[in-house]
Amino acid sequence: MSDIKEILITDIEEFDSVDVVNILVSVGDEIDVDQALITIESEKAMMDFPSPYAGIIKKINVIEGGKVKEGDSLVSLELIGETNTHTAAKKISVARPNTEDSERQKIDTGKKDPNKKQASEKAYVIPDSNDAYASPGVHKYARELGVDIQTVPGSGRAQRVKTEDVQTYVRTQLGAKQISNATQVKPLDFSAYGETEAVAQTKIQKVTAKNMTTAWQTIPHVTHFDQADVTLLEEHRKQLSVELKEKNIKLTPLVFIIKALCATLKKFPNFNASLDIATEQIIYKKYIDIGIAVDTPHGLMVPVLRSVDKKSITQLAIELLALSDLARQRKLSPKQMGGGSMTISSLGILGGQAFTPIINPPEVAILGISKMFKQESVSNRNTKEKKILPLALSYDHRVINGAEAARFCTYLKEVLEDIWKVIL
Ligand code: CAO
């Protein structure tokens, strides 16, 4: 006799009920352990609920647009194979920050009601944060067009995919197909030359590849290079580092660069903007959130530091470390990505003299940082050693012109060179 199991929703007890945004399976589907059954949305986050068992869907017990509460049955499942609830349970149980990380986990709670802090922390890690975040209508629209919504870069808040994003994606893909039909080089059978190994790309690598291609093919990029004298900044950072080291806080030059960029964005709002092609409008952001490109073993990720203008150097140092740790552990939630003013890509520790960073759409500019170098300068017969920081600003030439970019960089340099402008 077949073993039918009711799959109940768990770990949402903090909410009276949550909305069923999308049903991702149909009766008769054979599903794997951990396969997403439904997408639910609370006031805190949107997340997929995975099946703890493999089996065949016999009945769906919820409706799209309906509500579910803790313990409701989602589907009736005829079990197949070995049953193992471990992974799924781990996935849906949205992690509570451990005490050791409590300082770091305070990030991103600045704009919220302190009474609701616990709830927001509970929604801190969303199961597979790479899943697309979109309304049921947009999911349906993408399905009708045969578009895999996971690959569509979202321009909405927390990278939510909007109808226009699906449309832009389709247009870009059609254009790219025409180009690639004409130019794509067929992969060679390299095994004819020697030993080879084929390794599947990670999901993040695939999404990054698509985003980069879209950015490169749709945005007219220009890169402006400059160099800032950061001798004073470095002296100050070293002094402050000694104090902060005792508190286990690491202070890198990047934290000062983030603050300097923040001051520059305030002065040049055109760089804190996004172009809405559909409505032919430029959207100016009145907040300053800065994305940081983080190199992780799974691929490139861009967490966003929120409200940088309201935070101290020390707070930013703590948050930068916390967010880059979360990125490396693949624990970033959609709320911690997207919506940024501008992104910084720092290859400072890795070396190189300069590079041309690719804009992170829908932003209109990105700042690349290369490794600092020493330069001797002679004044009044005295030789002094300066520390020089190479800067590379890539900008969207549809929104920003070359003169503005030059002024932006000049101001950024001035701020970096006058340390007090950074700190105050
Ligand atoms: N020049 C010289 N040294 C630098 C520097 C610079 N521009 N920037 C940082 N450093 C030094 C710091 O002083 C620190 O040295 P100590 O350990 O001796 O104190 C060390 O490098 C720290 O580097 P870090 O990389 O750990 O920290 P960070 O704050 O500079 O950067 C992060 C954090 C997350 C941006 C970085 O780790 C990272 O992932 N960078 C890669 C980004 C990337 O891949 N960009 C490409 C995107 S496009 O493919």
Coordinates of C-alpha atoms in Angstrom, one line a residue, residues 49-349:
F49 CA 8.9 26.1 1.3
P50 CA 10.8 22.9 0.4
S51 CA 9.5 19.3 0.6
P52 CA 11.1 17.2 3.4
Y53 CA 10.4 14.1 1.3
A54 CA 10.7 12.8 -2.2
G55 CA 7.4 11.5 -3.7
I56 CA 4.5 12.1 -6.1
I57 CA 2.0 14.9 -5.5
K58 CA -1.4 13.4 -4.9
K59 CA -3.3 16.5 -3.8
I60 CA -2.6 20.2 -3.4
N61 CA -4.3 21.5 -0.2
V62 CA -3.7 25.3 -0.7
I63 CA -4.6 27.8 -3.3
E64 CA -2.6 30.6 -4.9
G65 CA -3.5 33.9 -3.3
G66 CA -4.8 32.0 -0.2
K67 CA -3.3 32.0 3.3
V68 CA -1.6 29.3 5.4
K69 CA -0.7 29.1 9.1
E70 CA 1.7 27.0 11.1
G71 CA 0.7 23.3 10.8
D72 CA -1.5 23.6 7.7
S73 CA -1.2 20.8 5.1
L74 CA 0.3 22.0 1.9
V75 CA 0.2 18.8 -0.2
S76 CA -0.5 15.1 0.2
L77 CA 2.5 13.2 -1.0
E78 CA 2.9 9.6 -2.0
L79 CA 6.3 8.8 -0.6
I80 CA 9.0 7.2 -2.8
G81 CA 12.5 6.2 -1.9
E82 CA 14.2 6.8 1.4
T83 CA 12.6 9.5 3.6
N84 CA 14.9 12.1 5.0
T85 CA 13.7 15.3 6.6
H86 CA 17.1 16.6 7.6
T87 CA 18.0 18.9 4.8
A88 CA 14.6 20.4 4.2
A89 CA 14.1 21.1 7.9
K90 CA 17.5 22.8 8.0
K91 CA 16.7 24.8 4.9
I92 CA 13.4 26.3 6.1
S93 CA 14.4 26.9 9.7
V94 CA 15.4 30.5 9.2
A95 CA 18.5 30.9 11.3
R96 CA 18.5 32.9 14.5
P97 CA 21.8 34.7 14.9
N98 CA 24.1 33.1 17.4
T99 CA 25.3 35.2 20.3
E100 CA 28.9 35.3 19.1
D101 CA 27.7 37.0 15.9
S102 CA 25.1 39.2 17.7
E103 CA 27.0 42.4 17.0
R104 CA 27.2 41.6 13.3
Q105 CA 23.6 40.5 13.1
K106 CA 22.5 43.9 14.3
I107 CA 23.1 45.0 10.8
D108 CA 20.1 46.0 8.7
T109 CA 17.9 46.6 11.6
G110 CA 18.6 50.3 11.8
K111 CA 15.4 51.3 10.0
K112 CA 13.1 48.9 11.9
D113 CA 10.9 49.0 14.9
P114 CA 13.0 47.6 17.8
N115 CA 10.0 45.6 19.1
K116 CA 10.0 43.7 15.8
K117 CA 13.7 42.9 15.9
Q118 CA 13.3 39.3 16.8
A119 CA 11.0 38.7 13.9
S120 CA 13.3 40.4 11.4
E121 CA 16.2 38.4 12.7
K122 CA 14.2 35.2 12.2
A123 CA 13.7 36.0 8.6
Y124 CA 17.4 36.8 8.3
V125 CA 18.4 33.8 6.3
I126 CA 16.0 32.8 3.6
P127 CA 16.2 29.3 2.1
D128 CA 18.2 29.5 -1.0
S129 CA 18.4 33.2 -1.4
N130 CA 19.1 32.8 -5.0
D131 CA 15.5 31.9 -5.8
A132 CA 13.7 34.6 -7.8
Y133 CA 11.7 37.0 -5.8
A134 CA 8.6 38.1 -7.8
S135 CA 4.9 38.3 -7.6
P136 CA 2.7 35.4 -8.8
G137 CA 1.7 37.5 -11.8
V138 CA 5.3 38.0 -12.8
H139 CA 6.1 34.3 -12.3
K140 CA 3.1 33.5 -14.5
Y141 CA 4.1 36.0 -17.1
A142 CA 7.7 34.7 -17.2
R143 CA 6.4 31.1 -17.5
E144 CA 4.1 32.1 -20.4
L145 CA 7.1 33.6 -22.3
G146 CA 9.2 30.5 -21.5
V147 CA 11.6 32.6 -19.4
D148 CA 13.4 31.0 -16.5
I149 CA 12.7 33.7 -13.9
Q150 CA 15.7 32.7 -11.8
T151 CA 17.9 34.2 -14.5
V152 CA 16.2 37.5 -14.8
P153 CA 18.0 40.3 -12.9
G154 CA 15.4 42.0 -10.6
S155 CA 15.3 45.8 -10.5
G156 CA 12.8 46.1 -7.7
R157 CA 13.4 46.4 -4.0
A158 CA 15.4 43.5 -2.6
Q159 CA 16.0 42.5 -6.3
R160 CA 12.4 41.7 -6.8
V161 CA 11.8 40.8 -10.5
K162 CA 9.2 43.1 -12.1
T163 CA 7.3 42.7 -15.4
E164 CA 9.6 45.2 -17.0
D165 CA 12.6 43.1 -16.0
V166 CA 11.2 40.1 -17.8
Q167 CA 10.5 42.3 -20.8
T168 CA 14.0 43.8 -20.8
Y169 CA 15.5 40.3 -20.3
V170 CA 13.5 39.0 -23.4
R171 CA 14.6 41.9 -25.5
T172 CA 18.3 41.5 -24.4
Q173 CA 18.2 37.8 -25.0
L174 CA 16.8 38.3 -28.5
G175 CA 19.5 40.9 -29.2
A176 CA 22.2 38.7 -27.7
K177 CA 21.0 35.7 -29.7
Q178 CA 21.4 37.7 -32.9
I179 CA 24.9 38.8 -31.9
S180 CA 25.9 35.4 -30.6
N181 CA 24.5 33.6 -33.8
A182 CA 26.9 35.8 -35.7
T183 CA 29.9 35.7 -33.4
Q184 CA 29.7 32.8 -31.0
V185 CA 32.7 30.5 -31.2
K186 CA 31.8 26.9 -31.0
P187 CA 33.6 25.1 -28.1
L188 CA 36.4 23.0 -29.2
D189 CA 36.9 19.4 -28.2
F190 CA 40.0 20.1 -26.2
S191 CA 40.4 16.5 -25.3
A192 CA 42.0 16.1 -28.7
Y193 CA 44.9 18.2 -27.3
G194 CA 45.2 16.7 -23.8
E195 CA 43.4 15.8 -20.6
T196 CA 40.3 18.0 -19.7
E197 CA 37.7 18.2 -17.0
A198 CA 34.2 19.7 -17.3
V199 CA 32.8 21.3 -14.2
A200 CA 29.2 22.6 -14.0
Q201 CA 28.9 26.3 -13.2
T202 CA 27.4 27.1 -9.8
K203 CA 24.0 28.9 -9.8
I204 CA 25.7 32.1 -8.7
Q205 CA 28.2 31.8 -11.5
K206 CA 25.4 31.3 -14.0
V207 CA 23.4 34.3 -12.8
T208 CA 26.5 36.4 -12.7
A209 CA 27.4 35.5 -16.2
K210 CA 23.9 36.5 -17.4
N211 CA 23.9 39.7 -15.4
M212 CA 27.4 40.7 -16.7
T213 CA 26.4 39.9 -20.3
T214 CA 23.2 42.0 -19.9
A215 CA 25.2 44.9 -18.3
W216 CA 27.9 44.8 -20.9
Q217 CA 25.5 44.6 -23.9
T218 CA 23.0 47.1 -22.8
I219 CA 25.0 49.8 -21.0
P220 CA 27.4 52.0 -22.9
H221 CA 30.3 51.9 -20.4
V222 CA 33.1 54.4 -20.1
T223 CA 35.8 54.0 -17.4
H224 CA 37.6 57.0 -15.9
F225 CA 40.8 56.5 -14.1
D226 CA 42.3 58.5 -11.3
Q227 CA 44.7 58.3 -8.3
A228 CA 44.2 59.6 -4.8
D229 CA 47.0 60.4 -2.3
V230 CA 45.9 58.5 0.8
T231 CA 49.0 59.0 2.9
L232 CA 47.1 60.9 5.6
L233 CA 44.2 58.5 5.5
E234 CA 46.5 55.5 5.9
E235 CA 48.2 57.1 8.9
H236 CA 44.9 57.7 10.6
R237 CA 43.6 54.3 9.7
K238 CA 46.7 52.7 11.3
Q239 CA 46.2 54.6 14.5
L240 CA 42.5 53.8 14.7
S241 CA 43.2 50.1 13.7
V242 CA 45.3 49.7 16.9
E243 CA 42.3 50.8 19.1
L244 CA 39.8 48.7 17.1
K245 CA 41.9 45.6 17.0
E246 CA 41.5 45.3 20.7
K247 CA 37.7 45.1 20.1
N248 CA 38.3 42.5 17.3
I249 CA 37.3 45.0 14.6
K250 CA 39.3 45.0 11.4
L251 CA 39.6 48.4 9.7
T252 CA 40.6 48.2 6.1
P253 CA 41.0 51.2 3.7
L254 CA 37.7 50.1 2.0
V255 CA 35.7 51.4 5.0
F256 CA 37.1 54.9 4.4
I257 CA 36.5 54.6 0.7
I258 CA 32.9 53.7 1.4
K259 CA 32.5 56.8 3.5
A260 CA 34.3 59.0 0.9
L261 CA 32.0 57.6 -1.9
C262 CA 29.0 58.3 0.3
A263 CA 30.1 62.0 0.6
T264 CA 30.7 62.2 -3.2
L265 CA 27.3 60.6 -4.0
K266 CA 25.6 63.3 -1.8
K267 CA 27.3 65.9 -4.0
F268 CA 26.6 64.2 -7.3
P269 CA 23.1 62.7 -7.2
N270 CA 23.3 61.7 -10.9
F271 CA 25.4 58.8 -9.8
N272 CA 22.9 57.7 -7.2
A273 CA 20.3 57.1 -9.8
S274 CA 18.8 54.4 -12.1
L275 CA 17.5 54.7 -15.6
D276 CA 14.0 53.3 -16.2
I277 CA 13.9 52.6 -19.9
A278 CA 10.2 51.7 -20.0
T279 CA 9.1 55.1 -18.6
E280 CA 12.1 57.0 -19.9
Q281 CA 12.7 58.4 -16.4
I282 CA 15.7 58.7 -14.2
I283 CA 15.0 57.6 -10.7
Y284 CA 17.0 59.4 -8.1
K285 CA 17.6 57.6 -4.8
K286 CA 17.3 59.7 -1.7
Y287 CA 19.2 57.2 0.4
I288 CA 22.8 56.1 0.2
D289 CA 23.2 52.3 0.2
I290 CA 26.5 51.0 -1.2
G291 CA 27.0 47.5 -2.7
I292 CA 30.3 45.7 -2.1
A293 CA 31.5 43.0 -4.6
V294 CA 32.6 40.0 -2.6
D295 CA 34.7 37.3 -4.0
T296 CA 33.2 33.9 -2.7
P297 CA 34.1 30.3 -3.5
H298 CA 30.6 30.1 -5.2
G299 CA 31.1 33.2 -7.3
L300 CA 30.7 36.9 -7.1
M301 CA 28.1 38.3 -4.7
V302 CA 27.1 41.9 -4.0
P303 CA 25.7 42.6 -0.5
V304 CA 24.6 46.1 0.2
L305 CA 25.5 48.3 3.2
R306 CA 22.4 50.3 4.0
S307 CA 22.2 54.0 5.1
V308 CA 26.0 54.5 4.9
D309 CA 25.6 58.2 5.5
K310 CA 24.1 57.5 9.0
K311 CA 26.8 55.1 10.1
S312 CA 30.2 55.6 11.7
I313 CA 33.5 54.2 10.4
T314 CA 33.4 51.5 13.2
Q315 CA 29.8 50.5 12.4
L316 CA 30.7 50.2 8.8
A317 CA 33.8 48.1 9.5
I318 CA 31.7 45.6 11.5
E319 CA 28.9 45.5 8.9
L320 CA 31.4 45.0 6.0
L321 CA 32.9 42.0 7.7
A322 CA 29.5 40.6 8.7
L323 CA 28.1 40.9 5.2
S324 CA 31.1 39.5 3.5
D325 CA 31.1 36.6 5.9
L326 CA 27.4 36.0 5.1
A327 CA 28.1 36.2 1.4
R328 CA 30.9 33.6 1.7
Q329 CA 28.5 31.3 3.6
R330 CA 25.7 31.9 1.0
K331 CA 23.5 33.2 3.8
L332 CA 22.6 36.6 2.3
S333 CA 18.9 37.3 2.2
P334 CA 17.3 39.2 -0.8
K335 CA 16.9 42.1 1.6
Q336 CA 20.7 42.3 2.0
M337 CA 21.2 42.7 -1.8
G338 CA 19.8 45.0 -4.4
G339 CA 18.6 48.6 -4.4
G340 CA 22.1 50.0 -4.0
S341 CA 23.2 53.5 -5.0
M342 CA 26.5 52.4 -6.4
T343 CA 28.8 49.3 -6.1
I344 CA 32.5 49.2 -5.1
S345 CA 34.7 46.4 -6.5
S346 CA 37.9 46.3 -4.5
L347 CA 40.8 44.2 -5.7
G348 CA 43.0 46.1 -3.3
I349 CA 44.6 43.1 -1.5

